Coordinates of C-alpha atoms and ligand atoms in Angstrom, one line a residue:
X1 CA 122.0 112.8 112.6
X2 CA 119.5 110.3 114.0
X3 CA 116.0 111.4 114.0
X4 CA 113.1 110.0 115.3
X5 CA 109.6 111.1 114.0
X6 CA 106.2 110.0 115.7
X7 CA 103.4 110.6 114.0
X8 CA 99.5 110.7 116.1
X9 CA 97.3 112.9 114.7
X10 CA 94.8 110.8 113.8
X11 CA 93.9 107.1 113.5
X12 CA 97.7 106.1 112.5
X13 CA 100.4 105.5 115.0
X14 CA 103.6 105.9 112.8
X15 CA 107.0 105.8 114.1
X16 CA 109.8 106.1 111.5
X17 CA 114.1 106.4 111.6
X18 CA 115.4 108.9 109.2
X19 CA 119.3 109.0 109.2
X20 CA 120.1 112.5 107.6
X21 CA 123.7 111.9 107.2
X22 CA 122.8 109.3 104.2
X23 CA 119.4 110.9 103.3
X24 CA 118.3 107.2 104.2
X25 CA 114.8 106.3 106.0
X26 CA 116.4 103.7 107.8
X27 CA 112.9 101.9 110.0
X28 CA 109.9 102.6 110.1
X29 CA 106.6 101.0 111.6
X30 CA 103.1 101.9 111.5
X31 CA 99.5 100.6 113.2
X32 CA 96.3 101.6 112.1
X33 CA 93.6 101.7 114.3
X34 CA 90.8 101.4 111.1
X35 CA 89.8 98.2 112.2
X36 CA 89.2 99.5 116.2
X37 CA 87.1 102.6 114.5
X38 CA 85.5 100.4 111.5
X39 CA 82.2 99.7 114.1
X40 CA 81.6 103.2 114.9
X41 CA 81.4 104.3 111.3
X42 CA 84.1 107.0 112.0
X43 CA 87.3 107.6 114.1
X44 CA 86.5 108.0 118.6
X45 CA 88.6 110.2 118.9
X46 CA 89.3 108.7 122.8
X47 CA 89.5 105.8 121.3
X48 CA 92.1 106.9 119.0
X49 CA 94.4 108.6 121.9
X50 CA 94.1 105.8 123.9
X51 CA 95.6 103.5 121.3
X52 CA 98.2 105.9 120.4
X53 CA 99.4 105.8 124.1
X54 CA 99.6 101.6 123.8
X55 CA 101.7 101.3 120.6
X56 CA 104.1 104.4 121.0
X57 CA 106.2 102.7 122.8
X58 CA 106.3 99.0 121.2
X59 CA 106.9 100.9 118.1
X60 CA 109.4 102.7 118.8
X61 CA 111.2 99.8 120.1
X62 CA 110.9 97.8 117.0
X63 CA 112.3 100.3 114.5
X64 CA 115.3 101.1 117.3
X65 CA 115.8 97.1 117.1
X66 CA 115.0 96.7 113.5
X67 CA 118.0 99.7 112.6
X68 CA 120.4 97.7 114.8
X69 CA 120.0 101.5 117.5
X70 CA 119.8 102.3 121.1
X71 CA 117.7 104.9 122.5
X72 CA 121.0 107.1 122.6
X73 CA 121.8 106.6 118.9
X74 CA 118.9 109.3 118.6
X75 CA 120.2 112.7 118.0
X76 CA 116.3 114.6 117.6
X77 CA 112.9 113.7 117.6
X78 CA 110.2 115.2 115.7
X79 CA 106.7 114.7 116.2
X80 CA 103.0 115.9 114.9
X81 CA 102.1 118.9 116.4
X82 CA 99.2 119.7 114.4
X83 CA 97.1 119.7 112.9
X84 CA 94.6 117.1 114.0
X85 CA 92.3 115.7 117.0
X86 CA 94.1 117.1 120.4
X87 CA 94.0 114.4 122.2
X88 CA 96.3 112.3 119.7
X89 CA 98.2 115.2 119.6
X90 CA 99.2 115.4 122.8
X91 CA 100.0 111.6 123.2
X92 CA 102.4 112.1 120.6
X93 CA 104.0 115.3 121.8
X94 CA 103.8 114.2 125.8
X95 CA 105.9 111.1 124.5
X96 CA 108.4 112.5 121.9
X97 CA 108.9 115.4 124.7
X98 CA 109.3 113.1 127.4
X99 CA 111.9 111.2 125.4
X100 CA 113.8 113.9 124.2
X101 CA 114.1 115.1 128.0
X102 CA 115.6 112.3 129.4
X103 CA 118.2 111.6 126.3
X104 CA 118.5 115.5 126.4
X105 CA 118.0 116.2 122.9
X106 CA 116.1 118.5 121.1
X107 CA 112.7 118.3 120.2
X108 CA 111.5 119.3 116.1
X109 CA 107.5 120.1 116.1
X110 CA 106.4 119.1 112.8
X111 CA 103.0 120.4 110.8
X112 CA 101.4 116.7 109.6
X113 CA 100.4 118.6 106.0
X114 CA 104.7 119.6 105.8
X115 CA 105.4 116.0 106.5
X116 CA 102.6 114.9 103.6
X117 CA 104.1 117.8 101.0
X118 CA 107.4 116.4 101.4
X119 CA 106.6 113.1 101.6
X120 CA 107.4 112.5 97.8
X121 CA 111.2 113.6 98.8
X122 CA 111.2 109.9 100.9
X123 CA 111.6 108.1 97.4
X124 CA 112.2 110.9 94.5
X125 CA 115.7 112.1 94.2
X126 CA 114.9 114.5 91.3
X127 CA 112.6 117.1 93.1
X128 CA 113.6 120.4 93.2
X129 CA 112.0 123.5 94.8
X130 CA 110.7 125.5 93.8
X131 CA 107.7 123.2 92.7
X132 CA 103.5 123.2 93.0
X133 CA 101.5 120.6 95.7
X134 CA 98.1 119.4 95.4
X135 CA 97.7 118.6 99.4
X136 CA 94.6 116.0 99.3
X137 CA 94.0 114.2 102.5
X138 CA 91.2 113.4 104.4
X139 CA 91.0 117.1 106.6
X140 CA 92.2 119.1 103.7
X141 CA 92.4 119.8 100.4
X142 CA 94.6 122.5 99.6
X143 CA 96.7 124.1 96.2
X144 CA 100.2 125.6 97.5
X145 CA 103.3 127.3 95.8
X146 CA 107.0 125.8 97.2
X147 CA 109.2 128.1 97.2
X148 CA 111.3 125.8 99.9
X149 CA 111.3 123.9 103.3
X150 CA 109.3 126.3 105.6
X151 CA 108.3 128.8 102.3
X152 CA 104.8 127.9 101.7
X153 CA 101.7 130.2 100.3
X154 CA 98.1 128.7 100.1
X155 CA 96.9 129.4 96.5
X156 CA 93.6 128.0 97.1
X157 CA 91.8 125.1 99.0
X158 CA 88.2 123.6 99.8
X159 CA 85.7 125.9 101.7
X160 CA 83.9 122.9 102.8
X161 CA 84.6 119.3 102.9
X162 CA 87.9 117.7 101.9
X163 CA 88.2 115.9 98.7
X164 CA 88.9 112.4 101.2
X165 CA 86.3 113.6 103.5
X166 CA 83.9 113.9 100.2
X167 CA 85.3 110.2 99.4
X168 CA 84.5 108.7 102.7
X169 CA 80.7 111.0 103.0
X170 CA 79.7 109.4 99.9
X171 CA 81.3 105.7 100.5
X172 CA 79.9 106.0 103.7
X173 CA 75.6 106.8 101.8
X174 CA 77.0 103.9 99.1
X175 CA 76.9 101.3 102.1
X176 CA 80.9 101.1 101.6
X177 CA 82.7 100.3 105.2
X178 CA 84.5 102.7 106.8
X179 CA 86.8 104.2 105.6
X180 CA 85.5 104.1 101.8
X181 CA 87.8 106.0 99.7
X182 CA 90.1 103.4 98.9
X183 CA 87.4 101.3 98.4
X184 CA 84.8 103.5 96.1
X185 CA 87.6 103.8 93.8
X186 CA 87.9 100.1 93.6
X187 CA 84.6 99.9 92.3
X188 CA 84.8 102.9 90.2
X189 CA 87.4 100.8 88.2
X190 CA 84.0 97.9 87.6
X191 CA 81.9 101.4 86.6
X192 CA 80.8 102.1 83.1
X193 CA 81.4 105.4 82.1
X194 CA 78.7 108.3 81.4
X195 CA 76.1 106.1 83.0
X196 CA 76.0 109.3 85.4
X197 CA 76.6 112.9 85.6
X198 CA 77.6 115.2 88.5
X199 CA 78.3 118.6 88.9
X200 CA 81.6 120.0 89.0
X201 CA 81.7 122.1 91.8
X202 CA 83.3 125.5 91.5
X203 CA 85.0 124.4 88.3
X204 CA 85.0 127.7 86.8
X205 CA 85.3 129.9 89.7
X206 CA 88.4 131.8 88.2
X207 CA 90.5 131.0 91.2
X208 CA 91.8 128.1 93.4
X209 CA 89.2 127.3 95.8
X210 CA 87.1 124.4 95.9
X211 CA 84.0 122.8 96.9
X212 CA 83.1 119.0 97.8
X213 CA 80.0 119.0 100.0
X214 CA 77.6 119.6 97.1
X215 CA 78.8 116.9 95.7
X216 CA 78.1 114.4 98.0
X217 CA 74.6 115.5 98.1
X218 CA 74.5 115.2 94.4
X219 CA 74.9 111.4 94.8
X220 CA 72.4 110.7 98.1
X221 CA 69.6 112.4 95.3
X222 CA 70.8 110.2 92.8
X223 CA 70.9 107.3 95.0
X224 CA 67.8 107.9 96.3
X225 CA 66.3 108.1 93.0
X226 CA 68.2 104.8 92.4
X227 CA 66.4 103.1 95.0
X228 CA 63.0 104.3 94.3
X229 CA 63.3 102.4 90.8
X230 CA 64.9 99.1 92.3
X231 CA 62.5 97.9 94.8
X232 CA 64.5 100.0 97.5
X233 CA 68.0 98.6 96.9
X234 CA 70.5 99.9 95.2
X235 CA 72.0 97.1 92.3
X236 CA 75.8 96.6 92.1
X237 CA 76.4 98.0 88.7
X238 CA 74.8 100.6 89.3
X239 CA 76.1 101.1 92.6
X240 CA 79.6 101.3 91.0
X241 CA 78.6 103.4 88.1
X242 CA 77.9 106.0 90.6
X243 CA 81.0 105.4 92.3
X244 CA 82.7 106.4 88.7
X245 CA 80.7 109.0 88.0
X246 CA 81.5 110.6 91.6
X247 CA 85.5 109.6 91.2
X248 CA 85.8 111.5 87.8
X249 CA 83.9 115.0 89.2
X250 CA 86.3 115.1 92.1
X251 CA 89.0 114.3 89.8
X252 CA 88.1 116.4 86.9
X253 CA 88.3 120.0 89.4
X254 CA 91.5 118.7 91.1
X255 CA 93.0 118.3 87.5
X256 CA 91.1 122.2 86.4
X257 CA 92.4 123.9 89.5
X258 CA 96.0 122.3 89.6
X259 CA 96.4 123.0 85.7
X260 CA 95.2 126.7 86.2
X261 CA 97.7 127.2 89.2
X262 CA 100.4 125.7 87.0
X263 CA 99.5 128.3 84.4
X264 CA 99.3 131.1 86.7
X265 CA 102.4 130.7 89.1
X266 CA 104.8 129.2 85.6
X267 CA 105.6 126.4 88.2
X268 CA 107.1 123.6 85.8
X269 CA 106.5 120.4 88.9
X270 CA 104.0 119.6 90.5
X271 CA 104.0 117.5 93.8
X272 CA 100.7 115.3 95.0
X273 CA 100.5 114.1 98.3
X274 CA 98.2 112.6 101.1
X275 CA 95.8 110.2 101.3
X276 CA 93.6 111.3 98.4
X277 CA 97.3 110.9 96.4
X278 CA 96.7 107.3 96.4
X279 CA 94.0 107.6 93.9
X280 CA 95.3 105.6 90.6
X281 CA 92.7 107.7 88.4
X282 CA 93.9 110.9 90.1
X283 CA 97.4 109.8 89.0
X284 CA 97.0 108.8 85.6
X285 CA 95.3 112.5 85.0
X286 CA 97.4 114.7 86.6
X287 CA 100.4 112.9 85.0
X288 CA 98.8 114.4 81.7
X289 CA 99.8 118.0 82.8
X290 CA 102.3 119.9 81.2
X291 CA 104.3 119.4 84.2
X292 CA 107.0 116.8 85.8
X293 CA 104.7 115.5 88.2
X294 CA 105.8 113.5 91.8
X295 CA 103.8 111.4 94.2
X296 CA 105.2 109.7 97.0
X297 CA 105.4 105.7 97.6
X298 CA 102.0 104.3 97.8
X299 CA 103.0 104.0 101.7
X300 CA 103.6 107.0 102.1
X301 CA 100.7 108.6 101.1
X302 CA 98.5 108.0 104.2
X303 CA 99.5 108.7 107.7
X304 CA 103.1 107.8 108.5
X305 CA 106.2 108.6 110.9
X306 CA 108.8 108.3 108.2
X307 CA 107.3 111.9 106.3
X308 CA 107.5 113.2 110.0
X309 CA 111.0 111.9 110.6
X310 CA 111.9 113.7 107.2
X311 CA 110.2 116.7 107.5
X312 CA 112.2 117.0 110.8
X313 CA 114.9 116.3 109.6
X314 CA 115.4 119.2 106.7
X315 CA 114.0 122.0 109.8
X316 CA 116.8 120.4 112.2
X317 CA 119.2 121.0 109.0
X318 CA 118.5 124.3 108.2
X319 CA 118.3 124.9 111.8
X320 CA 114.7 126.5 111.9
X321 CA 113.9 125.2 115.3
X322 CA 112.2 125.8 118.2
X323 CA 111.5 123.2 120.8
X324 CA 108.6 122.9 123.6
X325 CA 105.8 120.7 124.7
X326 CA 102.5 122.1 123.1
X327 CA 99.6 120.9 120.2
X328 CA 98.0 123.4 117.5
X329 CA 94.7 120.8 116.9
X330 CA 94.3 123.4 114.2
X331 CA 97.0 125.1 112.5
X332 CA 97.9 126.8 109.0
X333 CA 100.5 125.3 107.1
X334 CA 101.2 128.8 105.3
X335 CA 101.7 130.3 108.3
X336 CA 104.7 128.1 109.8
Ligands
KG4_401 O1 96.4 111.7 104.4 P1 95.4 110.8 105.1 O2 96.0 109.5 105.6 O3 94.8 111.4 106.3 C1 94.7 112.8 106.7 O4 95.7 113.4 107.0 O5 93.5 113.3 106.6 O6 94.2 110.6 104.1 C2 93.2 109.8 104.4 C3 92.1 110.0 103.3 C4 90.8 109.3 103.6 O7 89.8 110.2 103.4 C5 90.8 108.2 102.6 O8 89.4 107.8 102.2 C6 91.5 108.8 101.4 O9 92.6 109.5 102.0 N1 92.0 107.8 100.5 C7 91.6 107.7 99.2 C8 92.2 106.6 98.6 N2 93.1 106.0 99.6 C9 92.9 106.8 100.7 N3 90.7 108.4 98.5 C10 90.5 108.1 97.2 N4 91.1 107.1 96.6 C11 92.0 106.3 97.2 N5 92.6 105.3 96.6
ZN402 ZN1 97.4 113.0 106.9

């Protein structure tokens, strides 16, 4: 089977080719609209749709042309249903709906945190369920147990701001471009450690929910302090010690809460995925669990069609599907 996934939710358009028959990705093509959002500090999100509804369709084209495939090579298409902003949504769905009606084929809605848990699937052959995920994107942050495709149950998650949202919040006071988080932690690597100290937020709450916003204020006090000392400007080195110092607190209660849920569910793997994923120190510590531990492709942490087209494919495989043209702008994963 030939399936097509289209991914929209946010500020990636990704359009991807997964042939299930050979458990191969087989094209895949992606444009991100940072640069277009990089003046306004944040993603429009009518800015966002509109581009969505311009590269849709040259996208889709070039993987078709790229995997040597017709239109009527495609056997399904899955898309993002949610959750995200609704307009992008529904640029998405109102073209992977429209497709699938005129090559008469059905239509797989995907949720965009399913297609980021199983992302790590897209390169790792030696996953099996059932296994722990760490979920850390930009819109959520989120501990869940695996039992299998579909089985999901939230263990525990931020109450306020995502561990990427906390990233880009405090890139964002630093003087970082949008969106920071890649690039804080490429200045945390130039930080000296201990230089500063922030609070681990809920660290020793007893359970699997987390907090980030404090955080973030933590470092706009220290900064400000900073400032006050350096003639109003804040120096490099310091700058990046801070970056450091704020990298290894969000790292430190990921690591906490992920080894405590390890403990308390006796799950032996542990999967990492979404945008936060991409964090090398984040990596190198969670690979210290007493776990096997699986991240997806560098490429595949961010937004992307080829984790949709995946995701689409195992529901079209174990036949869980529905079909229809609506968006959930916000939807539980648990509750799929
Ligand atoms: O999964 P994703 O593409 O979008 C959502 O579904 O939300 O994740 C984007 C998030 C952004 O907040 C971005 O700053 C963060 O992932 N991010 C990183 C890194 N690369 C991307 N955060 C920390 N370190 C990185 N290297
Ligand atoms: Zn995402």
């Amino acid at each position: 089977m030939l399936v097509l996934g289209i991914e929209s939710s946010c500020d990636e358009t990704g359009v991807a080719l997964f042939d299930s028959n050979s458990n191969t990705l087989i094209a895949h093509a992606l444009h991100t609209q940072m640069a277009m959002h990089a003046e306004y500090g944040g993603v429009v999100p009518e800015l966002a749709s509109r581009d969505h509804i311009r590269r849709l369709l040259p996208l889709t084209k070039h993987c078709l042309n790229n995997a040597n495939k017709n239109y009527t090579d495609i056997d399904a298409i899955g898309y993002t249903q949610g959750p995200g902003l609704g307009g992008a949504l529904l640029t998405g769905a109102a073209f992977a709906n429209a497709l699938a009606f005129s090559l008469n084929i059905p239509v797989i809605e995907v949720h965009h945190l399913e297609g980021h848990l199983l992302s790590p699937f897209l390169s790792e052959k030696d996953i099996r369920f059932p296994f722990l995920a760490l979920l850390v994107s930009g819109g959520h942050t989120q501990i869940m147990a695996v039992e299998e495709v579909g089985k999901y149950t939230l263990l525990g998650e931020s109450i306020d701001d995502a561990a990427g949202e906390a990233f880009d919040k405090t890139a964002k006071l630093l003087g970082l471009p949008y969106p920071g988080g890649a690039k804080l932690s490429q200045l945390a690597t130039l930080g000296e450690n201990k230089k500063f100290e922030f609070p681990r937020p809920m660290i020793n709450s007893g359970d699997f929910q987390m907090s980030f916003s404090g955080l973030k204020t933590a470092v706009l006090t220290c900064v400000n302090q900073q400032k006050q000392q350096h003639n109003n400007s804040l120096p490099e080195n310091i700058r990046n010690d801070i970056c450091l110092a704020f990298q290894n607190a969000v790292v430190d209660v990921l690591y906490r809460k992920v080894k405590d849920a390890l403990k308390h569910t006796g799950l032996k793997q542990l999967i990492v995925a979404g945008g936060v994923g991409a964090n090398t120190a984040l990596r190198a510590k969670l690979q210290t669990l007493n776990a096997k531990v699986f991240f997806p492709k560098q490429e595949w942490c961010t937004d992307n069609g080829a984790m949709i087209a995946y995701a689409a494919a195992q529901h079209l495989q174990a036949a869980h599907k529905a079909g229809g043209f609506t968006v959930k702008p916000r939807w539980n994963l648990s509750t799929i």
